[in-house]
CSV table of C-alpha atoms in Angstrom, one decimal:
chain,number,residue,atom,x,y,z
A,28,MET,CA,100.6,23.6,-13.0
A,29,LYS,CA,101.4,25.8,-16.0
A,30,LYS,CA,99.4,23.9,-18.4
A,31,ILE,CA,97.1,23.8,-16.5
A,32,LEU,CA,96.3,27.0,-16.1
A,33,THR,CA,97.6,28.2,-19.7
A,34,LEU,CA,94.7,26.7,-20.4
A,35,LEU,CA,92.0,27.3,-18.3
A,36,LEU,CA,92.8,30.8,-19.9
A,37,VAL,CA,92.5,29.8,-23.7
A,38,VAL,CA,89.2,28.5,-22.9
A,39,LEU,CA,87.6,31.8,-20.2
A,40,ILE,CA,89.1,34.4,-23.8
A,41,SER,CA,87.3,32.4,-26.3
A,42,LEU,CA,83.6,31.9,-23.9
A,43,VAL,CA,84.5,36.0,-24.2
A,44,ALA,CA,85.3,36.1,-27.3
A,45,CYS,CA,82.1,33.9,-28.0
A,46,GLN,CA,80.0,36.1,-25.7
A,47,SER,CA,81.1,39.5,-27.9
A,48,ASN,CA,80.9,38.3,-30.9
A,49,ASP,CA,76.4,37.0,-29.8
A,50,ASP,CA,76.2,39.9,-28.8
A,51,ALA,CA,77.8,41.4,-32.1
A,52,SER,CA,75.0,39.3,-33.5
A,53,THR,CA,71.9,40.8,-31.3
A,54,GLU,CA,73.2,44.1,-32.1
A,55,THR,CA,72.7,43.7,-35.9
A,56,THR,CA,69.9,41.5,-35.5
A,57,LYS,CA,68.7,44.3,-33.9
A,58,ASP,CA,69.0,47.4,-36.2
A,59,GLU,CA,68.8,44.6,-39.6
A,60,ASN,CA,65.0,44.5,-37.6
A,61,THR,CA,64.4,48.1,-37.1
A,62,THR,CA,65.0,48.8,-40.7
A,63,ASN,CA,62.8,46.5,-42.3
A,64,GLN,CA,60.9,47.6,-40.5
A,65,SER,CA,60.8,51.5,-41.1
A,66,GLU,CA,61.1,50.1,-44.6
A,67,GLU,CA,57.9,49.1,-44.3
A,68,LEU,CA,55.3,51.4,-46.2
A,69,THR,CA,52.0,52.2,-46.1
A,70,LEU,CA,50.3,51.7,-49.6
A,71,TRP,CA,49.8,55.2,-50.2
A,72,GLU,CA,52.9,55.6,-49.1
A,73,THR,CA,54.3,53.9,-51.7
A,74,ILE,CA,52.2,55.6,-53.9
A,75,GLN,CA,53.6,58.7,-52.7
A,76,GLU,CA,56.6,56.8,-53.9
A,77,GLU,CA,56.2,55.6,-56.8
A,78,GLY,CA,54.3,58.0,-58.0
A,79,GLU,CA,51.7,56.1,-59.3
A,80,MET,CA,48.2,54.5,-58.5
A,81,THR,CA,47.4,52.2,-60.1
A,82,VAL,CA,42.9,51.6,-60.3
A,83,ALA,CA,40.8,49.4,-62.2
A,84,THR,CA,37.4,49.8,-64.2
A,85,SER,CA,35.6,47.8,-66.8
A,86,GLY,CA,35.9,50.3,-69.7
A,87,THR,CA,32.4,48.7,-71.2
A,88,LEU,CA,30.1,50.9,-67.6
A,89,ILE,CA,28.4,53.5,-70.0
A,90,ALA,CA,28.4,57.0,-68.5
A,91,ALA,CA,29.9,55.3,-65.5
A,92,SER,CA,33.8,53.9,-67.4
A,93,TYR,CA,33.4,53.0,-71.0
A,94,TYR,CA,35.2,53.9,-74.3
A,95,ASP,CA,34.3,56.9,-76.4
A,96,ASP,CA,34.7,57.5,-80.4
A,97,ASN,CA,38.0,58.6,-80.1
A,98,ASP,CA,38.9,54.9,-78.4
A,99,GLU,CA,39.4,57.3,-75.0
A,100,LEU,CA,38.7,56.0,-71.8
A,101,THR,CA,36.6,57.6,-70.1
A,102,GLY,CA,33.5,57.9,-67.8
A,103,TYR,CA,32.4,60.6,-64.0
A,104,ASP,CA,34.1,57.1,-62.0
A,105,VAL,CA,37.2,57.8,-64.5
A,106,GLU,CA,37.1,61.0,-64.8
A,107,VAL,CA,36.7,61.7,-60.1
A,108,ALA,CA,39.3,58.7,-60.2
A,109,ARG,CA,41.6,60.8,-62.8
A,110,GLU,CA,41.4,63.9,-60.8
A,111,VAL,CA,42.2,62.4,-57.0
A,112,ALA,CA,45.2,61.1,-58.5
A,113,ASN,CA,45.4,64.5,-60.1
A,114,ARG,CA,45.1,66.7,-56.9
A,115,LEU,CA,46.6,63.6,-55.1
A,116,GLY,CA,50.1,64.5,-57.0
A,117,VAL,CA,50.3,60.9,-58.6
A,118,ASP,CA,50.1,59.7,-61.9
A,119,VAL,CA,46.9,57.2,-63.1
A,120,SER,CA,46.7,54.6,-64.9
A,121,PHE,CA,43.8,52.3,-65.8
A,122,GLU,CA,43.4,48.0,-65.5
A,123,ILE,CA,40.8,47.1,-66.5
A,124,MET,CA,39.0,43.9,-65.5
A,125,GLY,CA,35.8,42.7,-64.9
A,126,ILE,CA,33.7,43.5,-61.7
A,127,ASP,CA,34.3,40.2,-60.3
A,128,GLY,CA,37.7,40.3,-60.4
A,129,MET,CA,38.5,43.8,-59.4
A,130,LEU,CA,38.0,43.4,-55.3
A,131,PRO,CA,40.3,40.0,-55.1
A,132,ALA,CA,42.2,42.4,-56.7
A,133,ILE,CA,43.0,44.9,-54.2
A,134,ASP,CA,42.9,42.0,-52.2
A,135,SER,CA,45.7,40.7,-53.4
A,136,GLY,CA,47.4,44.2,-53.3
A,137,ARG,CA,47.2,43.5,-57.9
A,138,ILE,CA,45.4,47.5,-57.7
A,139,ASP,CA,45.0,50.0,-55.3
A,140,LEU,CA,41.9,51.5,-56.7
A,141,ALA,CA,38.4,50.2,-57.8
A,142,ALA,CA,36.2,52.2,-59.8
A,143,ASN,CA,33.2,51.0,-61.4
A,144,ASP,CA,30.4,52.4,-59.0
A,145,ILE,CA,31.0,50.0,-57.1
A,146,GLU,CA,28.5,50.2,-54.5
A,147,ILE,CA,28.7,51.2,-50.5
A,148,THR,CA,27.3,47.8,-48.5
A,149,ASP,CA,28.0,47.0,-44.3
A,150,ASN,CA,29.0,43.7,-45.4
A,151,ARG,CA,31.8,45.4,-48.2
A,152,LYS,CA,33.0,47.5,-45.4
A,153,GLU,CA,33.9,43.6,-43.7
A,154,SER,CA,36.8,43.4,-46.3
A,155,PHE,CA,37.3,46.5,-48.2
A,156,ASP,CA,37.5,50.3,-47.0
A,157,PHE,CA,35.4,52.7,-49.1
A,158,SER,CA,36.2,56.6,-49.4
A,159,ASP,CA,33.6,59.2,-48.5
A,160,PRO,CA,30.6,59.1,-51.8
A,161,TYR,CA,30.9,60.9,-54.0
A,162,LYS,CA,27.8,59.4,-55.9
A,163,TYR,CA,23.9,58.0,-55.0
A,164,SER,CA,21.1,57.2,-57.1
A,165,TYR,CA,19.3,54.3,-56.4
A,166,SER,CA,18.4,51.0,-58.7
A,167,THR,CA,15.5,50.3,-61.3
A,168,MET,CA,15.2,48.5,-63.7
A,169,VAL,CA,14.5,47.3,-67.2
A,170,VAL,CA,12.3,45.0,-69.0
A,171,ARG,CA,9.5,44.7,-72.3
A,172,GLU,CA,8.2,47.6,-73.0
A,173,SER,CA,6.3,45.0,-74.9
A,174,ASP,CA,4.3,43.3,-72.0
A,175,TYR,CA,6.8,45.1,-68.6
A,176,SER,CA,8.0,41.6,-68.8
A,177,ASP,CA,4.9,40.3,-66.8
A,178,ILE,CA,7.1,42.3,-63.8
A,179,HIS,CA,4.4,44.7,-62.1
A,180,SER,CA,6.2,44.5,-58.5
A,181,LEU,CA,9.2,43.3,-56.9
A,182,GLU,CA,8.0,40.5,-55.4
A,183,ASP,CA,7.4,38.8,-60.2
A,184,LEU,CA,10.8,38.5,-59.9
A,185,GLU,CA,10.4,35.5,-59.0
A,186,GLY,CA,10.7,33.0,-61.7
A,187,LYS,CA,11.9,35.8,-63.9
A,188,ILE,CA,15.8,35.5,-65.0
A,189,ALA,CA,18.0,38.6,-65.0
A,190,GLY,CA,21.4,39.7,-66.4
A,191,GLY,CA,23.8,40.3,-64.3
A,192,GLY,CA,27.2,40.2,-63.0
A,193,ALA,CA,27.5,37.5,-60.7
A,194,THR,CA,28.9,39.9,-56.9
A,195,THR,CA,27.0,42.4,-57.9
A,196,ILE,CA,24.3,44.2,-55.3
A,197,TYR,CA,21.6,44.3,-58.3
A,198,SER,CA,21.8,40.4,-58.7
A,199,GLN,CA,22.0,39.6,-54.8
A,200,ILE,CA,17.7,41.5,-55.1
A,201,ALA,CA,17.0,39.4,-58.4
A,202,GLU,CA,18.3,36.3,-56.3
A,203,HIS,CA,16.1,37.8,-52.9
A,204,PHE,CA,13.4,38.0,-54.7
A,205,GLY,CA,13.5,34.3,-56.6
A,206,ALA,CA,14.9,35.6,-59.7
A,207,GLU,CA,16.9,33.3,-61.3
A,208,VAL,CA,20.4,34.8,-62.6
A,209,LYS,CA,23.2,35.1,-65.9
A,210,THR,CA,26.0,36.4,-65.8
A,211,TYR,CA,28.1,38.1,-69.0
A,212,GLY,CA,31.0,38.4,-67.7
A,213,ASN,CA,32.7,41.9,-68.3
A,214,ALA,CA,29.6,42.6,-71.1
A,215,GLY,CA,28.7,45.7,-72.2
A,216,ASN,CA,25.4,46.3,-72.2
A,217,GLU,CA,24.5,45.5,-75.7
A,218,ALA,CA,24.2,42.4,-74.7
A,219,TYR,CA,22.8,42.7,-71.4
A,220,LEU,CA,19.6,44.6,-73.3
A,221,SER,CA,18.8,42.8,-76.7
A,222,ASP,CA,19.0,39.7,-73.9
A,223,VAL,CA,15.3,42.1,-72.3
A,224,SER,CA,14.5,42.4,-75.6
A,225,ASN,CA,14.2,39.1,-77.4
A,226,GLY,CA,13.3,37.4,-74.8
A,227,ARG,CA,16.4,35.2,-73.5
A,228,SER,CA,16.2,37.2,-70.6
A,229,ASP,CA,14.3,39.1,-68.3
A,230,VAL,CA,14.5,42.0,-67.1
A,231,VAL,CA,18.2,44.0,-65.9
A,232,ILE,CA,18.4,45.3,-62.8
A,233,ASN,CA,20.8,48.5,-62.4
A,234,ASP,CA,21.6,51.8,-61.3
A,235,PHE,CA,19.0,54.5,-62.7
A,236,TYR,CA,21.5,56.4,-63.5
A,237,LEU,CA,23.0,53.9,-65.8
A,238,ILE,CA,20.4,52.1,-67.2
A,239,SER,CA,19.2,55.3,-68.5
A,240,PHE,CA,21.8,55.8,-70.7
A,241,GLY,CA,22.0,52.1,-71.7
A,242,VAL,CA,18.2,51.8,-73.1
A,243,ALA,CA,18.9,55.0,-75.3
A,244,ALA,CA,21.9,53.9,-76.4
A,245,PHE,CA,19.7,50.7,-78.5
A,246,PRO,CA,15.9,52.4,-78.8
A,247,ASP,CA,15.2,50.1,-81.3
A,248,PHE,CA,15.2,47.5,-78.5
A,249,ASP,CA,11.9,46.0,-76.8
A,250,ILE,CA,13.2,48.2,-73.8
A,251,MET,CA,12.2,50.9,-71.1
A,252,ILE,CA,13.2,51.1,-67.5
A,253,HIS,CA,10.0,50.5,-65.9
A,254,PRO,CA,8.1,53.8,-64.5
A,255,ASP,CA,6.6,52.2,-61.5
A,256,LEU,CA,9.3,50.3,-60.2
A,257,LYS,CA,12.2,52.8,-57.3
A,258,PHE,CA,14.2,51.1,-55.0
A,259,HIS,CA,17.5,50.0,-52.8
A,260,PRO,CA,19.0,54.1,-52.6
A,261,THR,CA,22.7,53.3,-53.1
A,262,GLU,CA,25.7,55.2,-52.7
A,263,GLN,CA,29.1,54.6,-54.5
A,264,GLY,CA,32.3,55.6,-53.3
A,265,LEU,CA,36.9,54.1,-54.3
A,266,VAL,CA,36.8,50.7,-53.1
A,267,MET,CA,40.9,50.2,-51.4
A,268,LYS,CA,42.2,47.9,-49.1
A,269,LYS,CA,41.4,47.4,-45.6
A,270,GLY,CA,43.5,49.2,-43.3
A,271,GLU,CA,45.0,51.9,-45.6
A,272,THR,CA,43.1,54.8,-43.4
A,273,ASP,CA,45.8,57.5,-44.1
A,274,PHE,CA,45.3,56.7,-48.2
A,275,GLN,CA,41.2,57.2,-47.3
A,276,GLN,CA,41.4,59.4,-45.0
A,277,ALA,CA,44.8,61.6,-49.1
A,278,ILE,CA,41.0,60.4,-50.9
A,279,ASN,CA,38.1,62.6,-48.5
A,280,GLU,CA,40.2,65.3,-47.9
A,281,VAL,CA,40.4,65.4,-51.6
A,282,LEU,CA,36.5,63.9,-52.6
A,283,THR,CA,35.8,66.7,-50.5
A,284,GLU,CA,37.5,70.0,-52.1
A,285,MET,CA,36.1,68.6,-55.4
A,286,ARG,CA,32.1,68.8,-53.8
A,287,GLU,CA,33.2,71.6,-51.9
A,288,ASP,CA,34.6,74.3,-55.4
A,289,GLY,CA,31.6,71.6,-57.7
A,290,THR,CA,33.4,69.4,-59.2
A,291,LEU,CA,32.2,66.4,-58.8
A,292,THR,CA,28.6,68.7,-59.8
A,293,GLU,CA,30.8,69.5,-62.9
A,294,ILE,CA,32.0,65.7,-63.4
A,295,ALA,CA,28.4,63.8,-63.0
A,296,GLU,CA,26.6,66.8,-65.1
A,297,THR,CA,28.6,66.1,-68.0
A,298,PHE,CA,28.2,62.6,-68.2
A,299,TYR,CA,24.3,61.6,-66.9
A,300,GLN,CA,22.9,65.6,-67.3
A,301,GLN,CA,21.9,65.2,-64.0
A,302,ASP,CA,24.1,66.5,-60.4
A,303,ALA,CA,24.4,62.7,-59.4
A,304,SER,CA,26.8,63.7,-56.7
A,305,LYS,CA,24.2,64.9,-54.7
A,306,LYS,CA,21.0,62.2,-53.1
A,307,PRO,CA,17.9,61.7,-55.0
A,308,GLU,CA,15.5,63.4,-54.4
A,309,GLU,CA,12.4,60.5,-55.5
A,310,GLU,CA,10.8,58.4,-52.9
A,311,VAL,CA,12.7,55.3,-52.9
A,312,GLU,CA,11.6,51.8,-52.0
A,313,GLU,CA,13.7,51.0,-49.7
A,314,ILE,CA,13.9,46.3,-50.0
A,315,ASP,CA,14.3,44.2,-46.3
A,316,GLY,CA,15.7,41.6,-45.2
A,317,LEU,CA,18.6,42.3,-47.8
A,318,ASP,CA,21.9,41.2,-46.8
A,319,ILE,CA,24.8,43.3,-48.0
């Protein structure tokens, strides 16, 4: 009888010990989960902790993102990004890449922002967040000066060869009107514009401010900005990963400061000789049926 009682007591003690261990294990797991949750930082918190944000840009887009005569990266978008970082109290590092790789790099977390004259569109806003616009413009096209590339309206793009990036809105416009798009990767303006001049392509559709500098840089080419076609008004902003609302808010706050104190105007006039931070006064044609 004593042996039975002793055995029961041992079993009872074992059960109590197991329950205590289970409770302790549960508490430990809860504590670990709470700690892990508290350690999960937003993108903005991570940037603040590290003291640096990474910005993708092309370095090949004259006036927006390019290398000057001293081989220094500069341009309107680059200097806006630098000033934003300065006012946020963090350093900025630029990663050079083609426009077609920028949005995937944001999505993967490889970079924090993209600054490369990227248009804010409804389709893009479904997958990414944008800052408030820091540039307003419209689209135009470069054609051959000698014959207008036989383009006198947007409808005349049908059957023409248009130079452009594979994922740009400008290429989508060209395809919308029946042009074939010839892509160049992260090439500079000379490759695009020389092809128009020598007839290997017919047209380059791009931002008015940017293309104005491209044409001016190659006075010996048989090219010009089309004098009659202004279309598709645009707004450009900094691009970031979807859902990073505190980062977006912080950027918008400093962009508002920069607009109010004249810094955006000053940077725009430095690179464009016009205030591209304000909406243009020209009459610009809207394009119907463009799914962007």
